[in-house]
PDB file of C-alpha atoms in Angstrom:
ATOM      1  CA  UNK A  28       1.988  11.032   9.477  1.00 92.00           C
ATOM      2  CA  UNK A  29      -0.869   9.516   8.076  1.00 97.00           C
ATOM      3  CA  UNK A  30      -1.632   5.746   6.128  1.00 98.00           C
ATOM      4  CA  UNK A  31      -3.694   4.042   4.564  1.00 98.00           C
ATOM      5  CA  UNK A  32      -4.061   0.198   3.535  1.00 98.00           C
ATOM      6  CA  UNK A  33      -6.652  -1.538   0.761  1.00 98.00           C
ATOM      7  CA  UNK A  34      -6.159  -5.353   0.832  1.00 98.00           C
ATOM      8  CA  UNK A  35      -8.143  -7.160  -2.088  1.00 97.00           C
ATOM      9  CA  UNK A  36      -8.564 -11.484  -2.644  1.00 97.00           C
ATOM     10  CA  UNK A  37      -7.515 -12.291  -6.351  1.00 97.00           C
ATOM     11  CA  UNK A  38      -8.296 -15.077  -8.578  1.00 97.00           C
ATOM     12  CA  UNK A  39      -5.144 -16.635  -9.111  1.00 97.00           C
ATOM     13  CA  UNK A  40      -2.252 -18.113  -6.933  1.00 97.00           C
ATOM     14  CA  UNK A  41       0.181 -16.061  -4.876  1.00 98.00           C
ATOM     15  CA  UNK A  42       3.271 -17.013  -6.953  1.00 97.00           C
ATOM     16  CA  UNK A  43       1.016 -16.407 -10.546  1.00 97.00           C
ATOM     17  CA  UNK A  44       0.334 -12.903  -8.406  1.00 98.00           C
ATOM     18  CA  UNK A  45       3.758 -12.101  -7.310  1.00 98.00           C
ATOM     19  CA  UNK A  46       5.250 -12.805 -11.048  1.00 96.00           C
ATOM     20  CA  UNK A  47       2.573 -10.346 -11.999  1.00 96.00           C
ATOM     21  CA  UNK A  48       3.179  -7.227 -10.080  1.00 97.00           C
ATOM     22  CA  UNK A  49       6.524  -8.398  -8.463  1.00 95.00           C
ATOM     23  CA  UNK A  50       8.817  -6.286 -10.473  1.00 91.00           C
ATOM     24  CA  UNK A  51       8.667  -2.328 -10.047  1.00 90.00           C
ATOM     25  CA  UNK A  52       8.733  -2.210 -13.754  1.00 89.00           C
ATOM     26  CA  UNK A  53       5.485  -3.909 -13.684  1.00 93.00           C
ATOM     27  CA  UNK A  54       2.566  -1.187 -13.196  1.00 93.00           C
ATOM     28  CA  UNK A  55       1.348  -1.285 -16.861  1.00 94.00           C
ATOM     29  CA  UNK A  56       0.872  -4.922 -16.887  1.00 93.00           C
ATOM     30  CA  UNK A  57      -1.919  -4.339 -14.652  1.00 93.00           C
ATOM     31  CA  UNK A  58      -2.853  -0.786 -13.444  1.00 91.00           C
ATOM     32  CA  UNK A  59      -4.728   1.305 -15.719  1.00 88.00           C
ATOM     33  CA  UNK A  60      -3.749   4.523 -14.096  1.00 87.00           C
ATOM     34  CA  UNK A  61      -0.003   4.318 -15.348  1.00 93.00           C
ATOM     35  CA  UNK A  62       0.389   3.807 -19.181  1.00 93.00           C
ATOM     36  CA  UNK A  63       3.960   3.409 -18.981  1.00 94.00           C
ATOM     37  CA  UNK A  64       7.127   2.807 -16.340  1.00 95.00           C
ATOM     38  CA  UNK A  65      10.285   3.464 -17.574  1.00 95.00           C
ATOM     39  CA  UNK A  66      13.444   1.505 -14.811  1.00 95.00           C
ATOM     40  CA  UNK A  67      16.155   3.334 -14.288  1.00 95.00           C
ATOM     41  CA  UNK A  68      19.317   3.018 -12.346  1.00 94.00           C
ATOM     42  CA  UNK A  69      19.530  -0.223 -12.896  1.00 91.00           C
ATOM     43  CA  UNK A  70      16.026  -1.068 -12.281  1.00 90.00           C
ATOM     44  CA  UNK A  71      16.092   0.162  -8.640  1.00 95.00           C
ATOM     45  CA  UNK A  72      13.903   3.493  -9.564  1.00 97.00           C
ATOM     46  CA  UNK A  73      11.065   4.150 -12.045  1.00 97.00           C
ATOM     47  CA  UNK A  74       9.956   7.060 -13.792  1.00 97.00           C
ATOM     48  CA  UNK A  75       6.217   6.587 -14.541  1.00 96.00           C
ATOM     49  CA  UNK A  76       3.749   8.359 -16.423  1.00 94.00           C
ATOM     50  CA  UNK A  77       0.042   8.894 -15.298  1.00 90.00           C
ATOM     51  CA  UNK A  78      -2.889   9.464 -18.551  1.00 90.00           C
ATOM     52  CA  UNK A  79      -2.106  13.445 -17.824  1.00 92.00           C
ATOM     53  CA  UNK A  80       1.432  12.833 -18.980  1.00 92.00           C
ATOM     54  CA  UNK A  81       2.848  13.921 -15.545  1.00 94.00           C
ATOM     55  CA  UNK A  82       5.827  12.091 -14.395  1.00 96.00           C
ATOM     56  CA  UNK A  83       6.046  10.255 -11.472  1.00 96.00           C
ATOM     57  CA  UNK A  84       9.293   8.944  -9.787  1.00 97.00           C
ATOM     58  CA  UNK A  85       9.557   6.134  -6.998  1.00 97.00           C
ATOM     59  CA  UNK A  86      12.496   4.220  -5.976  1.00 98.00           C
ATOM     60  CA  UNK A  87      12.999   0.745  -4.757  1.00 97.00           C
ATOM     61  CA  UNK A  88      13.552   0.790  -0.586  1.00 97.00           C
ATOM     62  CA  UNK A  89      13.237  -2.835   0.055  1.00 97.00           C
ATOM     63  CA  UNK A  90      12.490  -5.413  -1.557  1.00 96.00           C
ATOM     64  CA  UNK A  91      11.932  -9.285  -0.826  1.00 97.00           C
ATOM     65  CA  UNK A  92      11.186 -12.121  -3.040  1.00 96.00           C
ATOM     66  CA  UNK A  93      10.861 -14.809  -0.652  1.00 97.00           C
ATOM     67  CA  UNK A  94       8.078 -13.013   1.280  1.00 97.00           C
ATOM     68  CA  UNK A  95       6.646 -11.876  -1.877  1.00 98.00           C
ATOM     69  CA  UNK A  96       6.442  -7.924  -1.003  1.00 98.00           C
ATOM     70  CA  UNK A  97       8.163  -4.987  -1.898  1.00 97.00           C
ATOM     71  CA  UNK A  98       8.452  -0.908  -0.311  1.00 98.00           C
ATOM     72  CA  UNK A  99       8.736   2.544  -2.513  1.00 98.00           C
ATOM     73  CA  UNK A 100       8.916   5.845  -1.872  1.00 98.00           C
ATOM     74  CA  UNK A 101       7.877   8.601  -4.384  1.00 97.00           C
ATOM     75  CA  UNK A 102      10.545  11.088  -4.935  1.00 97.00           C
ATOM     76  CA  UNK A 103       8.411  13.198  -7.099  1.00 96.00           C
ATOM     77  CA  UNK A 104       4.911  13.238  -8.065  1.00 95.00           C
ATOM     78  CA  UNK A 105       1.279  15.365  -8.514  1.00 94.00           C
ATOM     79  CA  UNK A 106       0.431  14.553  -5.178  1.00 95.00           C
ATOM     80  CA  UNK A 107      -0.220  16.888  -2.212  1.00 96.00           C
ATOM     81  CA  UNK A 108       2.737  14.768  -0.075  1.00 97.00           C
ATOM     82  CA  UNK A 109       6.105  14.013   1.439  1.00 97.00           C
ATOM     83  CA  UNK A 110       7.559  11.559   2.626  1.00 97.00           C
ATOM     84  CA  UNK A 111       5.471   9.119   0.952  1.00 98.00           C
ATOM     85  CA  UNK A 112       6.306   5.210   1.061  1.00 98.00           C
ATOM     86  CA  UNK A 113       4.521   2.363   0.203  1.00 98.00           C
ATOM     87  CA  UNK A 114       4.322  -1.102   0.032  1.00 98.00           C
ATOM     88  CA  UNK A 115       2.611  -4.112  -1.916  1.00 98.00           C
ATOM     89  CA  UNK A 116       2.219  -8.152  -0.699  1.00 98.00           C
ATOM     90  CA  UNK A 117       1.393 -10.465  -1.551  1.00 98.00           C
ATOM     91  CA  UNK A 118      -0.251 -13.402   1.267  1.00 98.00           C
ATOM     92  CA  UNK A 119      -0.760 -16.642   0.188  1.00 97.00           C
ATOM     93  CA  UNK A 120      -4.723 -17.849   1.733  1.00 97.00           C
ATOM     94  CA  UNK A 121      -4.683 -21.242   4.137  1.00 95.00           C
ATOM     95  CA  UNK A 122      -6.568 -23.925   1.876  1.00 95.00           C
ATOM     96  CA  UNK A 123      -6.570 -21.440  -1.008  1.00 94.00           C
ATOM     97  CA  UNK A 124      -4.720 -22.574  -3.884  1.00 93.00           C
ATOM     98  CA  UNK A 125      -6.229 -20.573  -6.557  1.00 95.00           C
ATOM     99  CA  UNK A 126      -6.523 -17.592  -4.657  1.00 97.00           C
ATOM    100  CA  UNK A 127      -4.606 -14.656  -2.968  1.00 98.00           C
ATOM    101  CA  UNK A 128      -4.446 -11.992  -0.762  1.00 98.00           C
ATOM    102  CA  UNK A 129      -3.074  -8.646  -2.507  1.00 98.00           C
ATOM    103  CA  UNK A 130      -2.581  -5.730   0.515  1.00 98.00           C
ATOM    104  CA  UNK A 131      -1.601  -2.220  -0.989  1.00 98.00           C
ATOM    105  CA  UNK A 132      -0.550   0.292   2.052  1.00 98.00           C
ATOM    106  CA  UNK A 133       1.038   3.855   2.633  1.00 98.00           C
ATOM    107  CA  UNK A 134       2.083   6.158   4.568  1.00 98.00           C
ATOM    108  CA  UNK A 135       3.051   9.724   4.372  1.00 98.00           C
ATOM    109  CA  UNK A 136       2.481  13.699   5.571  1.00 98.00           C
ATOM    110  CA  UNK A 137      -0.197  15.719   3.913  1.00 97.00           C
ATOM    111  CA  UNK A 138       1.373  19.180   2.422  1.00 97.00           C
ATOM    112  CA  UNK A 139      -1.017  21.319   1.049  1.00 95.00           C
ATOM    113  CA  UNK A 140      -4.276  19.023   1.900  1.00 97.00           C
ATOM    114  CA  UNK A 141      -5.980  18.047   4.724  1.00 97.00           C
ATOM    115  CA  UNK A 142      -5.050  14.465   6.070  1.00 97.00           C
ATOM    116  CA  UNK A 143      -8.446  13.232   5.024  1.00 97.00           C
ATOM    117  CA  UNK A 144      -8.386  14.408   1.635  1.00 97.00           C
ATOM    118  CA  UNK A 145      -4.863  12.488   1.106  1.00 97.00           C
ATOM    119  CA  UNK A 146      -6.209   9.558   2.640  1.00 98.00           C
ATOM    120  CA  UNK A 147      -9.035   9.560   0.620  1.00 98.00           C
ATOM    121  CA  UNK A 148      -6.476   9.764  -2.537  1.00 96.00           C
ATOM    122  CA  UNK A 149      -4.537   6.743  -2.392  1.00 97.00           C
ATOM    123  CA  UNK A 150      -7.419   4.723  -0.575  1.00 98.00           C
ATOM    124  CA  UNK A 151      -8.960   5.394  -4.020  1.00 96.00           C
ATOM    125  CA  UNK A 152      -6.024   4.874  -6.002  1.00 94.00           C
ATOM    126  CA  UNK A 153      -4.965   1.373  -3.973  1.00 96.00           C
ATOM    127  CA  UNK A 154      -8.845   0.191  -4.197  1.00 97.00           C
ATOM    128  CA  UNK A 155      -8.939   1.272  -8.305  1.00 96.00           C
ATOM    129  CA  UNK A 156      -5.320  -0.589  -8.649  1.00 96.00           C
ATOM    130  CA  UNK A 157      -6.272  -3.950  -6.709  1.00 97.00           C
ATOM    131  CA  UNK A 158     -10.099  -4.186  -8.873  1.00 97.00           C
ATOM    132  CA  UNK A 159      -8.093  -3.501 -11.971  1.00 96.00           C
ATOM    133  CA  UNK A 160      -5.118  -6.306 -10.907  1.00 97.00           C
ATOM    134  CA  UNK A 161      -8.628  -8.742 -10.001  1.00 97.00           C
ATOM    135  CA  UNK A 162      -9.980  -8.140 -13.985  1.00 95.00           C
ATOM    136  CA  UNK A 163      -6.230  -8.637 -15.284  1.00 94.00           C
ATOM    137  CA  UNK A 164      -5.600 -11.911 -13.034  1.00 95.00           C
ATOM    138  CA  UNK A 165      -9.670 -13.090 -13.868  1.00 92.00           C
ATOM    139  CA  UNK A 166      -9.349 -12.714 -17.380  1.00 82.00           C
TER     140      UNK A 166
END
């Protein structure tokens, strides 16, 4: 199994963070990359589309508001995976008010690429999301 984590400081306080990109609904509030998110089953999975038009769908695995973080797994996507699941915090910084500590990670088993090359992947794709959530929250 291989993983992969991109962790990013953001202009804004954790809560002002975490009411951003807290909801699994949420990705087109702030990432680029996914147009629109469409909840389903009550909010617990969501059927996303990338700028290709290709659908991707993740559900909900855990989720807690207190601690400000939240685990998916994609059920189906363009990606060269299984078993994929993911998480997103958010860490509030000691002496930080205005500030926060976003930390995008993965894990999952290569199928038809090479361990680097799907590393690679979402390493991009978690470094692209967190600069785009740093413009939105800077703005």
């Amino acid at each position: 199994m291989a993983s992969t984590s991109v962790s990013r400081i953001v202009p804004a306080p954790p809560d002002k963070v975490w009411s951003l990109i807290g909801g699994l609904d949420a990705l087109p509030d702030w990432l680029p990359y996914i147009p629109e998110s469409t909840a389903l089953e009550g909010g617990r999975v969501r059927r996303l589309k990338n700028p290709e038009g290709e659908d991707i769908i993740e559900r909900l695995v855990h989720f807690n508001e207190a601690e400000r973080h939240y685990s998916y797994a994609i059920l189906q996507a363009p990606f060269p995976v299984d078993g994929y699941v993911s998480t997103v915090r958010v860490h509030a910084i000691p002496g930080e008010e205005n500030a926060a500590e976003v930390q995008w990670s993965g894990r999952f088993t290569p199928n038809g690429a090479t361990e680097a090359e799907v590393v690679d992947l979402f390493t991009g794709i978690y470094r692209d999301g967190l600069d785009a959530l740093h413009k939105t929250l800077a703005a």
